[in-house]
Amino acid sequence: MNASNDRKHILLIVQKFGGTSVADLEKIQHVARKVKHEWDNNHQVIVVVSAMAGVTNQLIEQASKANPLYDNQEYDAIVATGEQVTAGLLALILQKMNMPARSFMGWQIPMLTDDNHKHAKILDIDKAKFMASIKAHDARAIAICAGFQGVTNNGRISTLGRGGSDTSAVALAAAIGADRCDIYTDVDGVYTTDPNIVSKARKIDKISYDEMLEMASLGAKVLQTRSVELARYYNVKLRVLSSFEQEVTENSGTQIIQEVLQMEERSVTGITCSQDETKITILGVDNIVGAARIFTLLSDKKIIVDMIVQVESRQQGLGNLTFTIKSDDSEKVQALLKQHQEALEFEQIVSQDGLIKVSIVGSGMRTHTGVAAILFNTLKEKNVPIHAVSTSEIKVSVLIDAEYMELVMRNLHHAYGLDE
Amino acid sequence: MNASNDRKHILLIVQKFGGTSVADLEKIQHVARKVKHEWDNNHQVIVVVSAMAGVTNQLIEQASKANPLYDNQEYDAIVATGEQVTAGLLALILQKMNMPARSFMGWQIPMLTDDNHKHAKILDIDKAKFMASIKAHDARAIAICAGFQGVTNNGRISTLGRGGSDTSAVALAAAIGADRCDIYTDVDGVYTTDPNIVSKARKIDKISYDEMLEMASLGAKVLQTRSVELARYYNVKLRVLSSFEQEVTENSGTQIIQEVLQMEERSVTGITCSQDETKITILGVDNIVGAARIFTLLSDKKIIVDMIVQVESRQQGLGNLTFTIKSDDSEKVQALLKQHQEALEFEQIVSQDGLIKVSIVGSGMRTHTGVAAILFNTLKEKNVPIHAVSTSEIKVSVLIDAEYMELVMRNLHHAYGLDE
């Protein structure tokens, strides 16, 4: 009787811990206590871990030094080791605390992805196989999964892009039908803007998938964009929590849910900033075929191009093509373009580093008017030049010089009434 | 016509590069030139790499700190990452030099092992599958294999024990029927003794598998013991070479072969020293069942016990049991024994660190007399206390205090006529 009563309360919980939460052995021990808390309550726990803070960057630096035009398949093999180490260490610490734990790499789960290396997409997780592997170790085993990584149909290691461990966690939660997916990180939730930049930033208790999606894709580093997309699609009950908070209560963190109903809806929910943006301008390209050739080349090499700012016409069918990329792709992109200069038939490349993209986000924009006007007026008042603008249904983004970051974000936070 | 002539000269070559040979990107670039040299001669090259020098120790330290009584399965998952990174980096550098290279982890080859984690033995390498994977990448692809690691039947990562990359290389050479297996290391061959300790040490041009086996197992760190055993069994043409020598000639390095025929055979071929030995003495154990229980426990935990020095009888059927282990197992062994003190029924543990095992090795011992006498006389003259002695057909080992290392080795090297 009791057994069947107990079974009712067994939840299937996915917990994800980011790089700063597992930065050293002491922090991993702290993470282990969070796992133990759920396990002691008789829940079945599946944990997803990132690499220890800084490790992935070191590995990327090594790969870039070995070969600036690195092959993404080998890049993946190298950087995937970071999560492998954390998974093993957390398993060892849980075992020391007398919990049956076992590490699982992407290929061991297996988490099948496409072969778009460095930015692979998850195709399938074999729930039955994975759950059987866990049970084979121990009836109450805790699976510690290396985040960020998967395996292709060819048996090659793939990775899901920076911050991919969030996506690993949500995909696992969706595949196994988890009751909860708790993303533990170094902040206690999603904020109206970056508290390191704007001191008046406030924690948001509930945010819709749509808003979170814009916030995430625009630089709020709390969650990887794709993890939010995936959570929305599969309706995964997602929560962002602090690893460092002792007690988790109903009001802890930020819940990401279908729709937020508020008495008085704000026009703007949050302000984000995406740093390390580089603007590339290619001078003297063919107006007709230039862009197609260049973006095909970049796409083949899996370079993510963000804003495409302008294609100006000049004399003789030649124009200038401008777009933004992440600054850490800058060297690779420029080397690649110069290598193909003859075939692409352009005159010159000009690059500008040190840019940022500031965005305002809110479902309220759908119904409120004058939202963009506040943005442009604020920039005008502070004499901030705008390099580019892009918009969607629930956000407006501007590309500006990095030096204006604090000034602009602080003033926008105030202008949209987010300070209170 | 030419094509068929050319084909005759295509060799299948395994090259293995140790930790100091791949210690940094500059050294890996140098390694890449060694690979290119063989590849340019139209040979098919399979490369085996170790972790970058120091990396494996760091990983082991992390695992030990996470859990001193670590589970070997998770230990393997953690430490196997070192070789994974090197394999990826070398592949990237070869690709930069326009060679088609592709990394292979143990589970990708696959190199099937038993599930004796941390000290796994290779069961099988699927030659057809491996060669097909290489060809699938490119007709002339260079496979860069992560040494030291394999995969169990359960799909878990295994490792082959310290220095296991040599064994990986020889096993691959045997499995694919390689024409040569070249082990590149930081010395230019096998020496009569450690040149860092005895300045008069000389390079040995040819050594038999049997002698090399004793040398390797007794602490000559040039080759892992099992790799030599495996090479002897499969008659793999093995050569030890320096990574740092520019030109490889016929006289480079040391060849390990079936039998060495010499006009005047020396009684002793080399002198080795195994450091970091710890002597454990367990006081007051049952003379009948004590040793069996203790060694069963250590064997279950995969602890390698070397010399078992004595089982002294005392009163009431109790005795003292003494054996040696590697010092880095010392903490684990003592914790383990204390944990089981009640079941094992002993009184006390005494450990002595800071010991070394010095050995003289030579096939000539089979026919020469008085070889051991020279050893004991040399130790007596220098007043060196002997803690234990063990012998085999072609070697004699003594356990002594580490402080006598240089003194003893220098004098033995002279006494056995190895200085000339």
PDB file of C-alpha atoms in Angstrom, chain A residues 66-226:
ATOM      1  CA  ALA A  66      46.645  24.361 -34.195  1.00  0.00           C
ATOM      2  CA  ASN A  67      44.709  25.389 -37.278  1.00  0.00           C
ATOM      3  CA  PRO A  68      42.893  28.744 -37.604  1.00  0.00           C
ATOM      4  CA  LEU A  69      40.767  27.236 -40.394  1.00  0.00           C
ATOM      5  CA  TYR A  70      40.007  24.231 -38.245  1.00  0.00           C
ATOM      6  CA  ASP A  71      37.863  21.347 -39.374  1.00  0.00           C
ATOM      7  CA  ASN A  72      34.684  21.309 -37.266  1.00  0.00           C
ATOM      8  CA  GLN A  73      34.724  17.534 -36.855  1.00  0.00           C
ATOM      9  CA  GLU A  74      38.074  17.649 -35.074  1.00  0.00           C
ATOM     10  CA  TYR A  75      37.067  20.785 -33.194  1.00  0.00           C
ATOM     11  CA  ASP A  76      34.141  18.806 -31.796  1.00  0.00           C
ATOM     12  CA  ALA A  77      36.356  15.881 -30.785  1.00  0.00           C
ATOM     13  CA  ILE A  78      38.604  18.281 -28.881  1.00  0.00           C
ATOM     14  CA  VAL A  79      36.085  20.522 -27.123  1.00  0.00           C
ATOM     15  CA  ALA A  80      33.759  17.653 -26.122  1.00  0.00           C
ATOM     16  CA  THR A  81      36.388  16.494 -23.622  1.00  0.00           C
ATOM     17  CA  GLY A  82      35.524  19.323 -21.207  1.00  0.00           C
ATOM     18  CA  GLU A  83      32.090  17.944 -20.363  1.00  0.00           C
ATOM     19  CA  GLN A  84      33.458  14.398 -20.257  1.00  0.00           C
ATOM     20  CA  VAL A  85      35.766  15.319 -17.374  1.00  0.00           C
ATOM     21  CA  THR A  86      33.022  17.077 -15.376  1.00  0.00           C
ATOM     22  CA  ALA A  87      30.639  14.140 -15.833  1.00  0.00           C
ATOM     23  CA  GLY A  88      33.254  11.719 -14.497  1.00  0.00           C
ATOM     24  CA  LEU A  89      34.137  13.944 -11.541  1.00  0.00           C
ATOM     25  CA  LEU A  90      30.516  14.478 -10.487  1.00  0.00           C
ATOM     26  CA  ALA A  91      29.880  10.723 -10.748  1.00  0.00           C
ATOM     27  CA  LEU A  92      32.885  10.071  -8.476  1.00  0.00           C
ATOM     28  CA  ILE A  93      31.686  12.605  -5.902  1.00  0.00           C
ATOM     29  CA  LEU A  94      28.141  11.211  -5.874  1.00  0.00           C
ATOM     30  CA  GLN A  95      29.565   7.711  -5.439  1.00  0.00           C
ATOM     31  CA  LYS A  96      31.575   8.968  -2.465  1.00  0.00           C
ATOM     32  CA  MET A  97      28.257  10.154  -1.002  1.00  0.00           C
ATOM     33  CA  ASN A  98      26.905   6.609  -1.481  1.00  0.00           C
ATOM     34  CA  MET A  99      24.712   7.315  -4.481  1.00  0.00           C
ATOM     35  CA  PRO A 100      24.880   5.024  -7.518  1.00  0.00           C
ATOM     36  CA  ALA A 101      26.014   7.380 -10.290  1.00  0.00           C
ATOM     37  CA  ARG A 102      27.260   6.696 -13.787  1.00  0.00           C
ATOM     38  CA  SER A 103      28.560   9.086 -16.454  1.00  0.00           C
ATOM     39  CA  PHE A 104      27.185   9.072 -20.002  1.00  0.00           C
ATOM     40  CA  MET A 105      28.840  10.750 -22.972  1.00  0.00           C
ATOM     41  CA  GLY A 106      26.799  11.823 -25.996  1.00  0.00           C
ATOM     42  CA  TRP A 107      27.666   8.608 -27.862  1.00  0.00           C
ATOM     43  CA  GLN A 108      26.793   6.475 -24.865  1.00  0.00           C
ATOM     44  CA  ILE A 109      23.296   7.888 -24.317  1.00  0.00           C
ATOM     45  CA  PRO A 110      23.233   7.923 -27.442  1.00  0.00           C
ATOM     46  CA  MET A 111      22.162  11.454 -28.340  1.00  0.00           C
ATOM     47  CA  LEU A 112      21.961  11.276 -32.117  1.00  0.00           C
ATOM     48  CA  THR A 113      22.606  14.519 -34.014  1.00  0.00           C
ATOM     49  CA  ASP A 114      22.993  15.606 -37.617  1.00  0.00           C
ATOM     50  CA  ASP A 115      26.548  16.000 -38.957  1.00  0.00           C
ATOM     51  CA  ASN A 116      26.501  19.797 -38.895  1.00  0.00           C
ATOM     52  CA  HIS A 117      29.591  19.744 -36.692  1.00  0.00           C
ATOM     53  CA  LYS A 118      30.141  22.549 -34.160  1.00  0.00           C
ATOM     54  CA  HIS A 119      26.445  23.496 -34.476  1.00  0.00           C
ATOM     55  CA  ALA A 120      24.817  20.075 -34.617  1.00  0.00           C
ATOM     56  CA  LYS A 121      21.083  19.596 -34.122  1.00  0.00           C
ATOM     57  CA  ILE A 122      19.675  16.759 -32.059  1.00  0.00           C
ATOM     58  CA  LEU A 123      17.808  14.207 -34.194  1.00  0.00           C
ATOM     59  CA  ASP A 124      16.847  11.566 -31.686  1.00  0.00           C
ATOM     60  CA  ILE A 125      17.361  10.241 -28.190  1.00  0.00           C
ATOM     61  CA  ASP A 126      16.637   6.549 -27.754  1.00  0.00           C
ATOM     62  CA  LYS A 127      14.685   6.746 -24.502  1.00  0.00           C
ATOM     63  CA  ALA A 128      14.286   2.991 -24.079  1.00  0.00           C
ATOM     64  CA  LYS A 129      17.989   2.301 -24.639  1.00  0.00           C
ATOM     65  CA  PHE A 130      19.092   5.120 -22.356  1.00  0.00           C
ATOM     66  CA  MET A 131      16.751   4.193 -19.506  1.00  0.00           C
ATOM     67  CA  ALA A 132      17.822   0.543 -19.824  1.00  0.00           C
ATOM     68  CA  SER A 133      21.515   1.543 -19.588  1.00  0.00           C
ATOM     69  CA  ILE A 134      20.802   3.503 -16.420  1.00  0.00           C
ATOM     70  CA  LYS A 135      18.837   0.663 -14.836  1.00  0.00           C
ATOM     71  CA  ALA A 136      21.534  -1.821 -15.859  1.00  0.00           C
ATOM     72  CA  HIS A 137      23.919   0.051 -13.607  1.00  0.00           C
ATOM     73  CA  ASP A 138      21.576   0.281 -10.640  1.00  0.00           C
ATOM     74  CA  ALA A 139      17.823   0.451 -10.065  1.00  0.00           C
ATOM     75  CA  ARG A 140      18.243   3.909  -8.528  1.00  0.00           C
ATOM     76  CA  ALA A 141      21.194   5.044 -10.612  1.00  0.00           C
ATOM     77  CA  ILE A 142      21.730   8.733 -11.319  1.00  0.00           C
ATOM     78  CA  ALA A 143      22.844   9.325 -14.911  1.00  0.00           C
ATOM     79  CA  ILE A 144      25.392  12.124 -15.264  1.00  0.00           C
ATOM     80  CA  CYS A 145      25.276  13.211 -18.892  1.00  0.00           C
ATOM     81  CA  ALA A 146      28.016  15.216 -20.574  1.00  0.00           C
ATOM     82  CA  GLY A 147      26.155  18.187 -22.003  1.00  0.00           C
ATOM     83  CA  PHE A 148      26.886  19.998 -25.276  1.00  0.00           C
ATOM     84  CA  GLN A 149      27.775  16.820 -27.155  1.00  0.00           C
ATOM     85  CA  GLY A 150      26.150  14.159 -29.281  1.00  0.00           C
ATOM     86  CA  VAL A 151      27.095  11.592 -31.869  1.00  0.00           C
ATOM     87  CA  THR A 152      26.382  11.503 -35.599  1.00  0.00           C
ATOM     88  CA  ASN A 153      25.091   8.565 -37.608  1.00  0.00           C
ATOM     89  CA  ASN A 154      28.711   8.007 -38.699  1.00  0.00           C
ATOM     90  CA  GLY A 155      29.816   7.588 -35.105  1.00  0.00           C
ATOM     91  CA  ARG A 156      31.600  10.954 -34.956  1.00  0.00           C
ATOM     92  CA  ILE A 157      31.456  13.247 -31.913  1.00  0.00           C
ATOM     93  CA  SER A 158      29.350  16.356 -32.518  1.00  0.00           C
ATOM     94  CA  THR A 159      28.740  19.445 -30.397  1.00  0.00           C
ATOM     95  CA  LEU A 160      25.663  21.630 -30.208  1.00  0.00           C
ATOM     96  CA  GLY A 161      27.202  25.113 -30.195  1.00  0.00           C
ATOM     97  CA  ARG A 162      28.179  27.301 -27.259  1.00  0.00           C
ATOM     98  CA  GLY A 163      25.790  26.937 -24.343  1.00  0.00           C
ATOM     99  CA  GLY A 164      24.596  23.674 -25.885  1.00  0.00           C
ATOM    100  CA  SER A 165      24.320  21.959 -22.526  1.00  0.00           C
ATOM    101  CA  ASP A 166      21.008  23.745 -21.941  1.00  0.00           C
ATOM    102  CA  THR A 167      19.751  22.203 -25.159  1.00  0.00           C
ATOM    103  CA  SER A 168      21.074  18.790 -24.085  1.00  0.00           C
ATOM    104  CA  ALA A 169      19.119  19.102 -20.840  1.00  0.00           C
ATOM    105  CA  VAL A 170      15.854  20.201 -22.449  1.00  0.00           C
ATOM    106  CA  ALA A 171      16.133  17.558 -25.183  1.00  0.00           C
ATOM    107  CA  LEU A 172      16.683  14.848 -22.580  1.00  0.00           C
ATOM    108  CA  ALA A 173      13.785  16.178 -20.500  1.00  0.00           C
ATOM    109  CA  ALA A 174      11.545  16.133 -23.589  1.00  0.00           C
ATOM    110  CA  ALA A 175      12.692  12.667 -24.703  1.00  0.00           C
ATOM    111  CA  ILE A 176      12.166  10.972 -21.354  1.00  0.00           C
ATOM    112  CA  GLY A 177       9.069  13.006 -20.475  1.00  0.00           C
ATOM    113  CA  ALA A 178      10.595  14.609 -17.379  1.00  0.00           C
ATOM    114  CA  ASP A 179       8.300  16.271 -14.858  1.00  0.00           C
ATOM    115  CA  ARG A 180      10.746  19.143 -14.452  1.00  0.00           C
ATOM    116  CA  CYS A 181      13.859  20.529 -16.112  1.00  0.00           C
ATOM    117  CA  ASP A 182      15.817  22.690 -13.657  1.00  0.00           C
ATOM    118  CA  ILE A 183      18.640  24.758 -15.142  1.00  0.00           C
ATOM    119  CA  TYR A 184      21.067  25.667 -12.356  1.00  0.00           C
ATOM    120  CA  THR A 185      23.343  28.581 -13.129  1.00  0.00           C
ATOM    121  CA  ASP A 186      25.374  31.314 -11.446  1.00  0.00           C
ATOM    122  CA  VAL A 187      22.474  33.767 -11.263  1.00  0.00           C
ATOM    123  CA  ASP A 188      19.217  33.335  -9.376  1.00  0.00           C
ATOM    124  CA  GLY A 189      17.005  33.753 -12.428  1.00  0.00           C
ATOM    125  CA  VAL A 190      16.382  35.751 -15.582  1.00  0.00           C
ATOM    126  CA  TYR A 191      16.746  39.505 -15.088  1.00  0.00           C
ATOM    127  CA  THR A 192      15.198  42.514 -16.800  1.00  0.00           C
ATOM    128  CA  THR A 193      18.741  43.185 -17.997  1.00  0.00           C
ATOM    129  CA  ASP A 194      22.325  42.283 -17.066  1.00  0.00           C
ATOM    130  CA  PRO A 195      22.734  43.213 -13.346  1.00  0.00           C
ATOM    131  CA  ASN A 196      26.484  43.569 -13.901  1.00  0.00           C
ATOM    132  CA  ILE A 197      25.774  46.450 -16.267  1.00  0.00           C
ATOM    133  CA  VAL A 198      22.585  47.975 -14.834  1.00  0.00           C
ATOM    134  CA  SER A 199      22.454  47.904 -11.035  1.00  0.00           C
ATOM    135  CA  LYS A 200      18.691  48.394 -11.023  1.00  0.00           C
ATOM    136  CA  ALA A 201      18.026  45.167 -12.932  1.00  0.00           C
ATOM    137  CA  ARG A 202      15.323  43.026 -11.296  1.00  0.00           C
ATOM    138  CA  LYS A 203      14.636  39.274 -11.327  1.00  0.00           C
ATOM    139  CA  ILE A 204      11.667  38.201 -13.463  1.00  0.00           C
ATOM    140  CA  ASP A 205       9.548  35.543 -11.697  1.00  0.00           C
ATOM    141  CA  LYS A 206       7.736  34.318 -14.793  1.00  0.00           C
ATOM    142  CA  ILE A 207       8.485  34.865 -18.440  1.00  0.00           C
ATOM    143  CA  SER A 208       6.874  33.448 -21.566  1.00  0.00           C
ATOM    144  CA  TYR A 209       8.755  31.091 -23.904  1.00  0.00           C
ATOM    145  CA  ASP A 210       8.471  33.718 -26.659  1.00  0.00           C
ATOM    146  CA  GLU A 211      10.020  36.490 -24.598  1.00  0.00           C
ATOM    147  CA  MET A 212      12.701  34.199 -23.226  1.00  0.00           C
ATOM    148  CA  LEU A 213      13.461  33.138 -26.778  1.00  0.00           C
ATOM    149  CA  GLU A 214      14.161  36.703 -27.857  1.00  0.00           C
ATOM    150  CA  MET A 215      16.079  37.436 -24.667  1.00  0.00           C
ATOM    151  CA  ALA A 216      18.201  34.314 -25.112  1.00  0.00           C
ATOM    152  CA  SER A 217      18.947  34.830 -28.785  1.00  0.00           C
ATOM    153  CA  LEU A 218      19.875  38.458 -28.157  1.00  0.00           C
ATOM    154  CA  GLY A 219      22.506  37.858 -25.571  1.00  0.00           C
ATOM    155  CA  ALA A 220      20.913  37.075 -22.212  1.00  0.00           C
ATOM    156  CA  LYS A 221      23.357  34.302 -21.493  1.00  0.00           C
ATOM    157  CA  VAL A 222      21.171  32.510 -18.977  1.00  0.00           C
ATOM    158  CA  LEU A 223      19.764  29.998 -21.486  1.00  0.00           C
ATOM    159  CA  GLN A 224      20.774  28.904 -24.973  1.00  0.00           C
ATOM    160  CA  THR A 225      18.156  29.985 -27.529  1.00  0.00           C
ATOM    161  CA  ARG A 226      17.587  26.524 -28.900  1.00  0.00           C
TER     162      ARG A 226
END
